């Protein structure tokens, strides 16, 4: 009985704790990416709509970057698999593409 039991392994609890900020950052990125994709300027003169698109893209990219930075911490990387940050990174790339197209 020298090996630790499965009950003593706290990786499941740690994964749940770390899932909260990663999920919140991904939801923030999704909300602002959706906003950036649904804003349609009325014309080339509509500076407010273009500013809203840029702001939404910046917030999306910042939230995706924060999720990636959180995952890069070695203790987080040991517990959380890489595919947990994949949705946030895809949203960040989508917002970057929208920013380029709208700019």
mmCIF file of C-alpha atoms in Angstrom:
data_model
loop_
_atom_site.group_PDB
_atom_site.id
_atom_site.type_symbol
_atom_site.label_atom_id
_atom_site.label_comp_id
_atom_site.label_asym_id
_atom_site.label_seq_id
_atom_site.Cartn_x
_atom_site.Cartn_y
_atom_site.Cartn_z
ATOM 1 C CA UNK A 1 0.000 0.000 0.000
ATOM 2 C CA UNK A 2 2.778 2.451 -0.805
ATOM 3 C CA UNK A 3 1.082 3.908 -3.863
ATOM 4 C CA UNK A 4 -1.333 6.808 -3.320
ATOM 5 C CA UNK A 5 -4.977 5.985 -3.671
ATOM 6 C CA UNK A 6 -7.208 7.625 -6.258
ATOM 7 C CA UNK A 7 -9.060 9.398 -3.468
ATOM 8 C CA UNK A 8 -5.916 11.313 -2.477
ATOM 9 C CA UNK A 9 -5.299 12.555 -6.017
ATOM 10 C CA UNK A 10 -6.433 16.199 -6.172
ATOM 11 C CA UNK A 11 -5.961 16.760 -9.902
ATOM 12 C CA UNK A 12 -9.679 16.498 -10.514
ATOM 13 C CA UNK A 13 -10.412 19.228 -7.976
ATOM 14 C CA UNK A 14 -7.592 21.390 -9.311
ATOM 15 C CA UNK A 15 -8.894 20.939 -12.842
ATOM 16 C CA UNK A 16 -12.323 22.159 -11.748
ATOM 17 C CA UNK A 17 -10.800 25.180 -10.006
ATOM 18 C CA UNK A 18 -8.703 26.087 -13.044
ATOM 19 C CA UNK A 19 -11.621 25.528 -15.384
ATOM 20 C CA UNK A 20 -13.456 28.503 -13.883
ATOM 21 C CA UNK A 21 -11.119 31.288 -15.110
ATOM 22 C CA UNK A 22 -10.472 29.522 -18.407
ATOM 23 C CA UNK A 23 -14.204 29.147 -19.007
ATOM 24 C CA UNK A 24 -14.918 32.751 -18.029
ATOM 25 C CA UNK A 25 -12.195 34.069 -20.323
ATOM 26 C CA UNK A 26 -13.484 31.909 -23.170
ATOM 27 C CA UNK A 27 -17.058 33.130 -22.607
ATOM 28 C CA UNK A 28 -15.872 36.749 -22.599
ATOM 29 C CA UNK A 29 -13.973 36.122 -25.825
ATOM 30 C CA UNK A 30 -17.039 34.452 -27.377
ATOM 31 C CA UNK A 31 -19.350 37.306 -26.401
ATOM 32 C CA UNK A 32 -17.121 40.012 -27.815
ATOM 33 C CA UNK A 33 -16.255 37.991 -30.920
ATOM 34 C CA UNK A 34 -19.970 37.564 -31.592
ATOM 35 C CA UNK A 35 -20.402 41.307 -31.141
ATOM 36 C CA UNK A 36 -17.555 42.039 -33.545
ATOM 37 C CA UNK A 37 -19.031 39.711 -36.150
ATOM 38 C CA UNK A 38 -22.584 41.050 -35.899
ATOM 39 C CA UNK A 39 -21.854 44.778 -36.013
ATOM 40 C CA UNK A 40 -22.505 46.033 -39.537
ATOM 41 C CA UNK A 41 -21.557 49.596 -40.401
ATOM 42 C CA UNK A 42 -24.161 51.610 -42.318
ATOM 43 C CA UNK A 43 -21.501 52.992 -44.626
ATOM 44 C CA UNK A 44 -17.918 54.183 -44.827
ATOM 45 C CA UNK A 45 -18.875 57.205 -42.712
ATOM 46 C CA UNK A 46 -20.058 55.095 -39.741
ATOM 47 C CA UNK A 47 -17.047 55.590 -37.477
ATOM 48 C CA UNK A 48 -18.934 54.455 -34.370
ATOM 49 C CA UNK A 49 -19.581 51.000 -35.815
ATOM 50 C CA UNK A 50 -15.971 50.639 -36.916
ATOM 51 C CA UNK A 51 -14.809 51.696 -33.446
ATOM 52 C CA UNK A 52 -17.156 49.110 -31.897
ATOM 53 C CA UNK A 53 -15.744 46.399 -34.145
ATOM 54 C CA UNK A 54 -12.175 47.307 -33.223
ATOM 55 C CA UNK A 55 -12.994 47.445 -29.502
ATOM 56 C CA UNK A 56 -14.748 44.077 -29.623
ATOM 57 C CA UNK A 57 -11.818 42.548 -31.481
ATOM 58 C CA UNK A 58 -9.299 43.959 -29.000
ATOM 59 C CA UNK A 59 -11.242 42.622 -26.004
ATOM 60 C CA UNK A 60 -11.602 39.221 -27.686
ATOM 61 C CA UNK A 61 -7.891 39.012 -28.436
ATOM 62 C CA UNK A 62 -7.033 40.169 -24.904
ATOM 63 C CA UNK A 63 -9.294 37.536 -23.318
ATOM 64 C CA UNK A 64 -7.866 34.815 -25.563
ATOM 65 C CA UNK A 65 -4.340 35.967 -24.749
ATOM 66 C CA UNK A 66 -5.107 35.921 -21.031
ATOM 67 C CA UNK A 67 -6.448 32.372 -21.333
ATOM 68 C CA UNK A 68 -3.315 31.319 -23.206
ATOM 69 C CA UNK A 69 -1.089 33.050 -20.642
ATOM 70 C CA UNK A 70 -2.911 31.283 -17.819
ATOM 71 C CA UNK A 71 -2.433 27.953 -19.555
ATOM 72 C CA UNK A 72 1.306 28.621 -20.040
ATOM 73 C CA UNK A 73 1.902 28.541 -16.285
ATOM 74 C CA UNK A 74 3.662 25.196 -15.711
ATOM 75 C CA UNK A 75 1.428 24.102 -12.844
ATOM 76 C CA UNK A 76 -1.673 24.733 -14.955
ATOM 77 C CA UNK A 77 -0.201 22.970 -17.985
ATOM 78 C CA UNK A 78 0.365 19.814 -15.925
ATOM 79 C CA UNK A 79 -3.317 19.574 -15.044
ATOM 80 C CA UNK A 80 -5.187 21.148 -17.971
ATOM 81 C CA UNK A 81 -4.824 19.642 -21.454
ATOM 82 C CA UNK A 82 -3.959 21.904 -24.401
ATOM 83 C CA UNK A 83 -7.339 21.560 -26.055
ATOM 84 C CA UNK A 84 -9.018 23.502 -23.234
ATOM 85 C CA UNK A 85 -7.630 26.763 -24.609
ATOM 86 C CA UNK A 86 -8.306 25.899 -28.239
ATOM 87 C CA UNK A 87 -11.769 27.587 -28.361
ATOM 88 C CA UNK A 88 -10.353 30.819 -26.917
ATOM 89 C CA UNK A 89 -7.495 30.802 -29.415
ATOM 90 C CA UNK A 90 -9.863 30.180 -32.325
ATOM 91 C CA UNK A 91 -12.059 33.051 -31.172
ATOM 92 C CA UNK A 92 -8.991 35.270 -30.956
ATOM 93 C CA UNK A 93 -7.971 34.343 -34.501
ATOM 94 C CA UNK A 94 -11.510 35.001 -35.734
ATOM 95 C CA UNK A 95 -11.496 38.419 -34.085
ATOM 96 C CA UNK A 96 -8.123 39.168 -35.622
ATOM 97 C CA UNK A 97 -9.469 38.282 -39.056
ATOM 98 C CA UNK A 98 -12.539 40.469 -38.486
ATOM 99 C CA UNK A 99 -10.304 43.342 -37.405
ATOM 100 C CA UNK A 100 -8.243 43.042 -40.585
ATOM 101 C CA UNK A 101 -11.338 42.852 -42.801
ATOM 102 C CA UNK A 102 -13.112 45.759 -41.070
ATOM 103 C CA UNK A 103 -10.007 47.932 -40.813
#
